[in-house]
Amino acid sequence: MRDNYNRDINYMRVSVTELCNLRCRYCMPEEGIAKKAHEAMMTAEETIMAVEAAARLGIRKIRITGGEPLVKRGIVHLCGAIADIPGIEEVCITTNGTLLPKFARDLKAAGVSRLNISLDTLNPEKFRYITRIGELEDALAGLKAAEDAGFSKIKINNVLMGGFNDDEVEDFVNLTKEQPIEVRFIELMPIGGGIGFDRAQFVSCETVLERVPQLHSLNREEGVARLYALPGAAGRVGLIRPVSCEFCEGCNKIRLTADGKLKPCLHSDQEISLKGLDTDQMEETLRGAIMDKPQKREELGADSPSKAGRDMNQIGG
């Protein structure tokens, strides 16, 4: 389905929980969040209905997010049900990876196509700092479990933060030399917990090209990532610039929060509820939300925070 600006909206990010087993500083408060009443959240059945309605309108790709989606009870069954919906061609998950040793093989069998694993540092102490409670070895075990389960084209999402992990850029790029993975550097966004970060921590993805000048452009994009690679490398590097650039002209996605709110634009406070609707009503509501998708976001930067109105764990990271 095309919106009012002739953009083909074929991708929906679906958050299945606001909860997480980590407390990443740019994503959620240190104390976590108060668990909402069960009746305030989308049930698995409602989530499946919403994806069915979206598929009728041309949504072809679903990304399951959170919070940490793997803490959701019944996550494997839910992913399998979504993968079986007619019209859905790809089901992906973004995860912190720590629970993949338990779930990777079952997710693969259920029809999950690809995994994005969030990993901001290869230093155990820094990992403990940025996640507040996490252990690097758990995330690395998850990465290995994904590989062992047969997932290919694994992507590592790295939120680039000046003074924290910009000194590890080359280490992450070097992961692509021997492994067919894609390391994606993502600019820190002033949204939710990221609003309180120091201005110096908002650095451009140009930092990656400055630190590793051997990277050469592949002269193509995949979604919002511009692709690069080291000479002869098995994998590649993606640069995602949500702050220094804007993707609005080619934006093809909408978002559904775990409490049933449609967000046509990540950085807008516009939200439309699907909670409590039947499939036909969801389809009409989705149609209207897609047609009302904003043409572009407002200014975004260290001094111009996002208007999203929620932490990322409440939207779907």
PDB file of N, CA, C and O in Angstrom, residues 192-257:
ATOM      1  N   GLY A 192      14.040   9.081  24.322  1.00  0.00           N
ATOM      2  CA  GLY A 192      13.971   8.352  25.584  1.00  0.00           C
ATOM      3  C   GLY A 192      15.196   8.605  26.439  1.00  0.00           C
ATOM      4  O   GLY A 192      15.593   9.745  26.680  1.00  0.00           O
ATOM      5  N   GLY A 193      15.846   7.516  26.884  1.00  0.00           N
ATOM      6  CA  GLY A 193      17.037   7.641  27.722  1.00  0.00           C
ATOM      7  C   GLY A 193      18.185   8.342  27.034  1.00  0.00           C
ATOM      8  O   GLY A 193      19.068   8.904  27.697  1.00  0.00           O
ATOM      9  N   GLY A 194      18.198   8.344  25.704  1.00  0.00           N
ATOM     10  CA  GLY A 194      19.267   9.007  24.973  1.00  0.00           C
ATOM     11  C   GLY A 194      19.224  10.524  25.065  1.00  0.00           C
ATOM     12  O   GLY A 194      20.215  11.194  24.761  1.00  0.00           O
ATOM     13  N   ILE A 195      18.089  11.078  25.481  1.00  0.00           N
ATOM     14  CA  ILE A 195      17.971  12.535  25.575  1.00  0.00           C
ATOM     15  C   ILE A 195      18.939  13.094  26.612  1.00  0.00           C
ATOM     16  O   ILE A 195      19.453  14.198  26.467  1.00  0.00           O
ATOM     17  N   GLY A 196      19.232  12.337  27.661  1.00  0.00           N
ATOM     18  CA  GLY A 196      20.096  12.821  28.723  1.00  0.00           C
ATOM     19  C   GLY A 196      21.579  12.674  28.450  1.00  0.00           C
ATOM     20  O   GLY A 196      22.401  13.057  29.299  1.00  0.00           O
ATOM     21  N   PHE A 197      21.953  12.149  27.299  1.00  0.00           N
ATOM     22  CA  PHE A 197      23.362  11.948  27.003  1.00  0.00           C
ATOM     23  C   PHE A 197      24.046  13.273  26.678  1.00  0.00           C
ATOM     24  O   PHE A 197      23.432  14.210  26.175  1.00  0.00           O
ATOM     25  N   ASP A 198      25.360  13.325  26.969  1.00  0.00           N
ATOM     26  CA  ASP A 198      26.149  14.518  26.701  1.00  0.00           C
ATOM     27  C   ASP A 198      26.272  14.743  25.198  1.00  0.00           C
ATOM     28  O   ASP A 198      26.323  13.787  24.410  1.00  0.00           O
ATOM     29  N   ARG A 199      26.318  16.010  24.806  1.00  0.00           N
ATOM     30  CA  ARG A 199      26.410  16.354  23.385  1.00  0.00           C
ATOM     31  C   ARG A 199      27.572  15.634  22.694  1.00  0.00           C
ATOM     32  O   ARG A 199      27.465  15.198  21.546  1.00  0.00           O
ATOM     33  N   ALA A 200      28.696  15.476  23.399  1.00  0.00           N
ATOM     34  CA  ALA A 200      29.881  14.861  22.799  1.00  0.00           C
ATOM     35  C   ALA A 200      29.660  13.396  22.443  1.00  0.00           C
ATOM     36  O   ALA A 200      30.425  12.824  21.653  1.00  0.00           O
ATOM     37  N   GLN A 201      28.636  12.774  23.007  1.00  0.00           N
ATOM     38  CA  GLN A 201      28.383  11.363  22.718  1.00  0.00           C
ATOM     39  C   GLN A 201      27.607  11.162  21.426  1.00  0.00           C
ATOM     40  O   GLN A 201      27.516  10.041  20.934  1.00  0.00           O
ATOM     41  N   PHE A 202      27.066  12.241  20.879  1.00  0.00           N
ATOM     42  CA  PHE A 202      26.357  12.153  19.605  1.00  0.00           C
ATOM     43  C   PHE A 202      27.367  12.379  18.482  1.00  0.00           C
ATOM     44  O   PHE A 202      27.726  13.516  18.174  1.00  0.00           O
ATOM     45  N   VAL A 203      27.855  11.295  17.932  1.00  0.00           N
ATOM     46  CA  VAL A 203      28.851  11.386  16.870  1.00  0.00           C
ATOM     47  C   VAL A 203      28.285  10.806  15.586  1.00  0.00           C
ATOM     48  O   VAL A 203      27.448   9.901  15.594  1.00  0.00           O
ATOM     49  N   SER A 204      28.759  11.329  14.473  1.00  0.00           N
ATOM     50  CA  SER A 204      28.280  10.898  13.160  1.00  0.00           C
ATOM     51  C   SER A 204      28.913   9.571  12.767  1.00  0.00           C
ATOM     52  O   SER A 204      30.014   9.219  13.201  1.00  0.00           O
ATOM     53  N   CYS A 205      28.235   8.852  11.897  1.00  0.00           N
ATOM     54  CA  CYS A 205      28.791   7.614  11.352  1.00  0.00           C
ATOM     55  C   CYS A 205      30.025   7.865  10.493  1.00  0.00           C
ATOM     56  O   CYS A 205      30.754   6.920  10.160  1.00  0.00           O
ATOM     57  N   GLU A 206      30.267   9.140  10.150  1.00  0.00           N
ATOM     58  CA  GLU A 206      31.500   9.445   9.420  1.00  0.00           C
ATOM     59  C   GLU A 206      32.719   9.047  10.243  1.00  0.00           C
ATOM     60  O   GLU A 206      33.805   8.802   9.687  1.00  0.00           O
ATOM     61  N   THR A 207      32.541   8.973  11.573  1.00  0.00           N
ATOM     62  CA  THR A 207      33.620   8.532  12.453  1.00  0.00           C
ATOM     63  C   THR A 207      34.137   7.167  12.045  1.00  0.00           C
ATOM     64  O   THR A 207      35.342   6.892  12.108  1.00  0.00           O
ATOM     65  N   VAL A 208      33.241   6.287  11.620  1.00  0.00           N
ATOM     66  CA  VAL A 208      33.636   4.933  11.213  1.00  0.00           C
ATOM     67  C   VAL A 208      34.563   4.995  10.009  1.00  0.00           C
ATOM     68  O   VAL A 208      35.609   4.320   9.969  1.00  0.00           O
ATOM     69  N   LEU A 209      34.230   5.817   9.026  1.00  0.00           N
ATOM     70  CA  LEU A 209      35.042   5.926   7.822  1.00  0.00           C
ATOM     71  C   LEU A 209      36.377   6.594   8.119  1.00  0.00           C
ATOM     72  O   LEU A 209      37.398   6.276   7.489  1.00  0.00           O
ATOM     73  N   GLU A 210      36.371   7.491   9.094  1.00  0.00           N
ATOM     74  CA  GLU A 210      37.632   8.131   9.489  1.00  0.00           C
ATOM     75  C   GLU A 210      38.547   7.154  10.215  1.00  0.00           C
ATOM     76  O   GLU A 210      39.769   7.160  10.006  1.00  0.00           O
ATOM     77  N   ARG A 211      37.957   6.313  11.068  1.00  0.00           N
ATOM     78  CA  ARG A 211      38.756   5.366  11.849  1.00  0.00           C
ATOM     79  C   ARG A 211      39.243   4.198  10.989  1.00  0.00           C
ATOM     80  O   ARG A 211      40.281   3.610  11.269  1.00  0.00           O
ATOM     81  N   VAL A 212      38.469   3.822   9.984  1.00  0.00           N
ATOM     82  CA  VAL A 212      38.823   2.675   9.126  1.00  0.00           C
ATOM     83  C   VAL A 212      38.749   3.116   7.663  1.00  0.00           C
ATOM     84  O   VAL A 212      37.790   2.799   6.943  1.00  0.00           O
ATOM     85  N   PRO A 213      39.770   3.851   7.202  1.00  0.00           N
ATOM     86  CA  PRO A 213      39.725   4.370   5.827  1.00  0.00           C
ATOM     87  C   PRO A 213      39.784   3.288   4.756  1.00  0.00           C
ATOM     88  O   PRO A 213      39.500   3.568   3.587  1.00  0.00           O
ATOM     89  N   GLN A 214      40.128   2.045   5.158  1.00  0.00           N
ATOM     90  CA  GLN A 214      40.173   0.950   4.179  1.00  0.00           C
ATOM     91  C   GLN A 214      38.780   0.535   3.709  1.00  0.00           C
ATOM     92  O   GLN A 214      38.632  -0.168   2.708  1.00  0.00           O
ATOM     93  N   LEU A 215      37.752   0.927   4.449  1.00  0.00           N
ATOM     94  CA  LEU A 215      36.393   0.583   4.041  1.00  0.00           C
ATOM     95  C   LEU A 215      36.068   1.230   2.702  1.00  0.00           C
ATOM     96  O   LEU A 215      36.312   2.420   2.491  1.00  0.00           O
ATOM     97  N   HIS A 216      35.513   0.447   1.791  1.00  0.00           N
ATOM     98  CA  HIS A 216      35.106   1.003   0.509  1.00  0.00           C
ATOM     99  C   HIS A 216      33.608   0.836   0.342  1.00  0.00           C
ATOM    100  O   HIS A 216      33.015  -0.141   0.812  1.00  0.00           O
ATOM    101  N   SER A 217      32.997   1.781  -0.315  1.00  0.00           N
ATOM    102  CA  SER A 217      31.554   1.761  -0.513  1.00  0.00           C
ATOM    103  C   SER A 217      31.172   0.658  -1.490  1.00  0.00           C
ATOM    104  O   SER A 217      31.846   0.431  -2.501  1.00  0.00           O
ATOM    105  N   LEU A 218      30.075  -0.038  -1.183  1.00  0.00           N
ATOM    106  CA  LEU A 218      29.520  -1.028  -2.106  1.00  0.00           C
ATOM    107  C   LEU A 218      28.518  -0.383  -3.056  1.00  0.00           C
ATOM    108  O   LEU A 218      27.889  -1.071  -3.865  1.00  0.00           O
ATOM    109  N   ASN A 219      28.375   0.944  -2.914  1.00  0.00           N
ATOM    110  CA  ASN A 219      27.504   1.723  -3.804  1.00  0.00           C
ATOM    111  C   ASN A 219      26.062   1.225  -3.825  1.00  0.00           C
ATOM    112  O   ASN A 219      25.404   1.204  -4.873  1.00  0.00           O
ATOM    113  N   ARG A 220      25.615   0.799  -2.649  1.00  0.00           N
ATOM    114  CA  ARG A 220      24.209   0.420  -2.547  1.00  0.00           C
ATOM    115  C   ARG A 220      23.755   0.528  -1.107  1.00  0.00           C
ATOM    116  O   ARG A 220      24.570   0.634  -0.182  1.00  0.00           O
ATOM    117  N   GLU A 221      22.455   0.512  -0.961  1.00  0.00           N
ATOM    118  CA  GLU A 221      21.847   0.603   0.361  1.00  0.00           C
ATOM    119  C   GLU A 221      20.966  -0.608   0.591  1.00  0.00           C
ATOM    120  O   GLU A 221      20.469  -1.228  -0.359  1.00  0.00           O
ATOM    121  N   GLU A 222      20.804  -0.956   1.854  1.00  0.00           N
ATOM    122  CA  GLU A 222      19.846  -1.988   2.242  1.00  0.00           C
ATOM    123  C   GLU A 222      18.995  -1.393   3.349  1.00  0.00           C
ATOM    124  O   GLU A 222      19.464  -1.194   4.468  1.00  0.00           O
ATOM    125  N   GLY A 223      17.751  -1.089   3.022  1.00  0.00           N
ATOM    126  CA  GLY A 223      16.924  -0.379   3.993  1.00  0.00           C
ATOM    127  C   GLY A 223      17.529   0.993   4.259  1.00  0.00           C
ATOM    128  O   GLY A 223      17.797   1.767   3.332  1.00  0.00           O
ATOM    129  N   VAL A 224      17.796   1.273   5.523  1.00  0.00           N
ATOM    130  CA  VAL A 224      18.342   2.575   5.907  1.00  0.00           C
ATOM    131  C   VAL A 224      19.862   2.554   6.019  1.00  0.00           C
ATOM    132  O   VAL A 224      20.476   3.559   6.379  1.00  0.00           O
ATOM    133  N   ALA A 225      20.490   1.427   5.730  1.00  0.00           N
ATOM    134  CA  ALA A 225      21.940   1.298   5.873  1.00  0.00           C
ATOM    135  C   ALA A 225      22.652   1.483   4.542  1.00  0.00           C
ATOM    136  O   ALA A 225      22.282   0.868   3.532  1.00  0.00           O
ATOM    137  N   ARG A 226      23.681   2.320   4.535  1.00  0.00           N
ATOM    138  CA  ARG A 226      24.581   2.395   3.381  1.00  0.00           C
ATOM    139  C   ARG A 226      25.712   1.415   3.634  1.00  0.00           C
ATOM    140  O   ARG A 226      26.297   1.394   4.708  1.00  0.00           O
ATOM    141  N   LEU A 227      26.031   0.603   2.626  1.00  0.00           N
ATOM    142  CA  LEU A 227      26.902  -0.542   2.828  1.00  0.00           C
ATOM    143  C   LEU A 227      28.343  -0.284   2.393  1.00  0.00           C
ATOM    144  O   LEU A 227      28.602   0.344   1.360  1.00  0.00           O
ATOM    145  N   TYR A 228      29.268  -0.833   3.204  1.00  0.00           N
ATOM    146  CA  TYR A 228      30.704  -0.745   2.962  1.00  0.00           C
ATOM    147  C   TYR A 228      31.318  -2.109   3.264  1.00  0.00           C
ATOM    148  O   TYR A 228      30.677  -2.979   3.870  1.00  0.00           O
ATOM    149  N   ALA A 229      32.582  -2.280   2.861  1.00  0.00           N
ATOM    150  CA  ALA A 229      33.274  -3.527   3.173  1.00  0.00           C
ATOM    151  C   ALA A 229      34.783  -3.302   3.146  1.00  0.00           C
ATOM    152  O   ALA A 229      35.291  -2.388   2.470  1.00  0.00           O
ATOM    153  N   LEU A 230      35.491  -4.136   3.891  1.00  0.00           N
ATOM    154  CA  LEU A 230      36.941  -4.190   3.790  1.00  0.00           C
ATOM    155  C   LEU A 230      37.311  -5.002   2.552  1.00  0.00           C
ATOM    156  O   LEU A 230      36.573  -5.914   2.154  1.00  0.00           O
ATOM    157  N   PRO A 231      38.439  -4.722   1.938  1.00  0.00           N
ATOM    158  CA  PRO A 231      38.852  -5.520   0.783  1.00  0.00           C
ATOM    159  C   PRO A 231      38.959  -7.005   1.150  1.00  0.00           C
ATOM    160  O   PRO A 231      39.623  -7.368   2.119  1.00  0.00           O
ATOM    161  N   GLY A 232      38.268  -7.849   0.394  1.00  0.00           N
ATOM    162  CA  GLY A 232      38.349  -9.275   0.598  1.00  0.00           C
ATOM    163  C   GLY A 232      37.622  -9.815   1.807  1.00  0.00           C
ATOM    164  O   GLY A 232      37.743 -11.003   2.131  1.00  0.00           O
ATOM    165  N   ALA A 233      36.862  -8.984   2.489  1.00  0.00           N
ATOM    166  CA  ALA A 233      36.185  -9.416   3.716  1.00  0.00           C
ATOM    167  C   ALA A 233      35.001 -10.328   3.402  1.00  0.00           C
ATOM    168  O   ALA A 233      34.340 -10.195   2.367  1.00  0.00           O
ATOM    169  N   ALA A 234      34.720 -11.234   4.340  1.00  0.00           N
ATOM    170  CA  ALA A 234      33.581 -12.135   4.189  1.00  0.00           C
ATOM    171  C   ALA A 234      32.269 -11.426   4.479  1.00  0.00           C
ATOM    172  O   ALA A 234      31.219 -11.794   3.943  1.00  0.00           O
ATOM    173  N   GLY A 235      32.324 -10.419   5.356  1.00  0.00           N
ATOM    174  CA  GLY A 235      31.122  -9.690   5.737  1.00  0.00           C
ATOM    175  C   GLY A 235      31.151  -8.256   5.255  1.00  0.00           C
ATOM    176  O   GLY A 235      31.946  -7.874   4.382  1.00  0.00           O
ATOM    177  N   ARG A 236      30.285  -7.439   5.816  1.00  0.00           N
ATOM    178  CA  ARG A 236      30.201  -6.045   5.389  1.00  0.00           C
ATOM    179  C   ARG A 236      29.823  -5.157   6.564  1.00  0.00           C
ATOM    180  O   ARG A 236      29.481  -5.629   7.652  1.00  0.00           O
ATOM    181  N   VAL A 237      29.870  -3.867   6.315  1.00  0.00           N
ATOM    182  CA  VAL A 237      29.584  -2.857   7.333  1.00  0.00           C
ATOM    183  C   VAL A 237      28.449  -1.978   6.838  1.00  0.00           C
ATOM    184  O   VAL A 237      28.433  -1.558   5.664  1.00  0.00           O
ATOM    185  N   GLY A 238      27.478  -1.713   7.710  1.00  0.00           N
ATOM    186  CA  GLY A 238      26.389  -0.812   7.371  1.00  0.00           C
ATOM    187  C   GLY A 238      26.442   0.431   8.254  1.00  0.00           C
ATOM    188  O   GLY A 238      26.699   0.327   9.452  1.00  0.00           O
ATOM    189  N   LEU A 239      26.231   1.584   7.668  1.00  0.00           N
ATOM    190  CA  LEU A 239      26.177   2.833   8.418  1.00  0.00           C
ATOM    191  C   LEU A 239      24.750   3.364   8.367  1.00  0.00           C
ATOM    192  O   LEU A 239      24.182   3.563   7.292  1.00  0.00           O
ATOM    193  N   ILE A 240      24.192   3.580   9.556  1.00  0.00           N
ATOM    194  CA  ILE A 240      22.812   4.056   9.678  1.00  0.00           C
ATOM    195  C   ILE A 240      22.850   5.413  10.356  1.00  0.00           C
ATOM    196  O   ILE A 240      23.303   5.541  11.491  1.00  0.00           O
ATOM    197  N   ARG A 241      22.363   6.440   9.647  1.00  0.00           N
ATOM    198  CA  ARG A 241      22.516   7.826  10.083  1.00  0.00           C
ATOM    199  C   ARG A 241      21.152   8.468  10.384  1.00  0.00           C
ATOM    200  O   ARG A 241      20.704   9.344   9.644  1.00  0.00           O
ATOM    201  N   PRO A 242      20.488   8.076  11.465  1.00  0.00           N
ATOM    202  CA  PRO A 242      19.166   8.640  11.741  1.00  0.00           C
ATOM    203  C   PRO A 242      19.197  10.102  12.174  1.00  0.00           C
ATOM    204  O   PRO A 242      18.167  10.771  12.154  1.00  0.00           O
ATOM    205  N   VAL A 243      20.386  10.587  12.594  1.00  0.00           N
ATOM    206  CA  VAL A 243      20.494  11.971  13.055  1.00  0.00           C
ATOM    207  C   VAL A 243      21.105  12.861  11.987  1.00  0.00           C
ATOM    208  O   VAL A 243      20.548  13.901  11.625  1.00  0.00           O
ATOM    209  N   SER A 244      22.260  12.471  11.457  1.00  0.00           N
ATOM    210  CA  SER A 244      22.945  13.323  10.486  1.00  0.00           C
ATOM    211  C   SER A 244      22.274  13.307   9.115  1.00  0.00           C
ATOM    212  O   SER A 244      22.505  14.191   8.298  1.00  0.00           O
ATOM    213  N   CYS A 245      21.459  12.299   8.862  1.00  0.00           N
ATOM    214  CA  CYS A 245      20.664  12.244   7.631  1.00  0.00           C
ATOM    215  C   CYS A 245      19.221  11.940   8.015  1.00  0.00           C
ATOM    216  O   CYS A 245      18.937  11.589   9.149  1.00  0.00           O
ATOM    217  N   GLU A 246      18.333  12.049   7.082  1.00  0.00           N
ATOM    218  CA  GLU A 246      16.959  11.631   7.339  1.00  0.00           C
ATOM    219  C   GLU A 246      16.531  10.649   6.252  1.00  0.00           C
ATOM    220  O   GLU A 246      16.975  10.735   5.107  1.00  0.00           O
ATOM    221  N   PHE A 247      15.718   9.680   6.637  1.00  0.00           N
ATOM    222  CA  PHE A 247      15.304   8.633   5.715  1.00  0.00           C
ATOM    223  C   PHE A 247      13.856   8.812   5.252  1.00  0.00           C
ATOM    224  O   PHE A 247      13.286   7.923   4.625  1.00  0.00           O
ATOM    225  N   CYS A 248      13.286   9.948   5.575  1.00  0.00           N
ATOM    226  CA  CYS A 248      11.835  10.092   5.438  1.00  0.00           C
ATOM    227  C   CYS A 248      11.325   9.857   4.024  1.00  0.00           C
ATOM    228  O   CYS A 248      10.268   9.250   3.828  1.00  0.00           O
ATOM    229  N   GLU A 249      12.074  10.321   3.029  1.00  0.00           N
ATOM    230  CA  GLU A 249      11.602  10.219   1.651  1.00  0.00           C
ATOM    231  C   GLU A 249      11.387   8.767   1.243  1.00  0.00           C
ATOM    232  O   GLU A 249      10.465   8.456   0.489  1.00  0.00           O
ATOM    233  N   GLY A 250      12.226   7.861   1.756  1.00  0.00           N
ATOM    234  CA  GLY A 250      12.097   6.455   1.387  1.00  0.00           C
ATOM    235  C   GLY A 250      11.590   5.575   2.512  1.00  0.00           C
ATOM    236  O   GLY A 250      11.669   4.343   2.409  1.00  0.00           O
ATOM    237  N   CYS A 251      11.056   6.163   3.566  1.00  0.00           N
ATOM    238  CA  CYS A 251      10.623   5.372   4.720  1.00  0.00           C
ATOM    239  C   CYS A 251       9.467   4.454   4.327  1.00  0.00           C
ATOM    240  O   CYS A 251       8.451   4.902   3.796  1.00  0.00           O
ATOM    241  N   ASN A 252       9.633   3.164   4.633  1.00  0.00           N
ATOM    242  CA  ASN A 252       8.630   2.177   4.224  1.00  0.00           C
ATOM    243  C   ASN A 252       8.015   1.444   5.405  1.00  0.00           C
ATOM    244  O   ASN A 252       7.394   0.403   5.224  1.00  0.00           O
ATOM    245  N   LYS A 253       8.163   1.994   6.616  1.00  0.00           N
ATOM    246  CA  LYS A 253       7.759   1.222   7.792  1.00  0.00           C
ATOM    247  C   LYS A 253       6.747   1.941   8.671  1.00  0.00           C
ATOM    248  O   LYS A 253       6.648   3.178   8.675  1.00  0.00           O
ATOM    249  N   ILE A 254       6.022   1.126   9.415  1.00  0.00           N
ATOM    250  CA  ILE A 254       5.191   1.582  10.515  1.00  0.00           C
ATOM    251  C   ILE A 254       5.542   0.715  11.721  1.00  0.00           C
ATOM    252  O   ILE A 254       6.179  -0.327  11.583  1.00  0.00           O
ATOM    253  N   ARG A 255       5.122   1.152  12.905  1.00  0.00           N
ATOM    254  CA  ARG A 255       5.452   0.434  14.132  1.00  0.00           C
ATOM    255  C   ARG A 255       4.191   0.159  14.934  1.00  0.00           C
ATOM    256  O   ARG A 255       3.267   0.982  14.960  1.00  0.00           O
ATOM    257  N   LEU A 256       4.202  -0.990  15.611  1.00  0.00           N
ATOM    258  CA  LEU A 256       3.134  -1.351  16.529  1.00  0.00           C
ATOM    259  C   LEU A 256       3.746  -1.628  17.878  1.00  0.00           C
ATOM    260  O   LEU A 256       4.618  -2.490  18.006  1.00  0.00           O
ATOM    261  N   THR A 257       3.300  -0.894  18.912  1.00  0.00           N
ATOM    262  CA  THR A 257       3.848  -1.070  20.248  1.00  0.00           C
ATOM    263  C   THR A 257       3.190  -2.254  20.943  1.00  0.00           C
ATOM    264  O   THR A 257       2.141  -2.753  20.522  1.00  0.00           O
TER     265      THR A 257
END
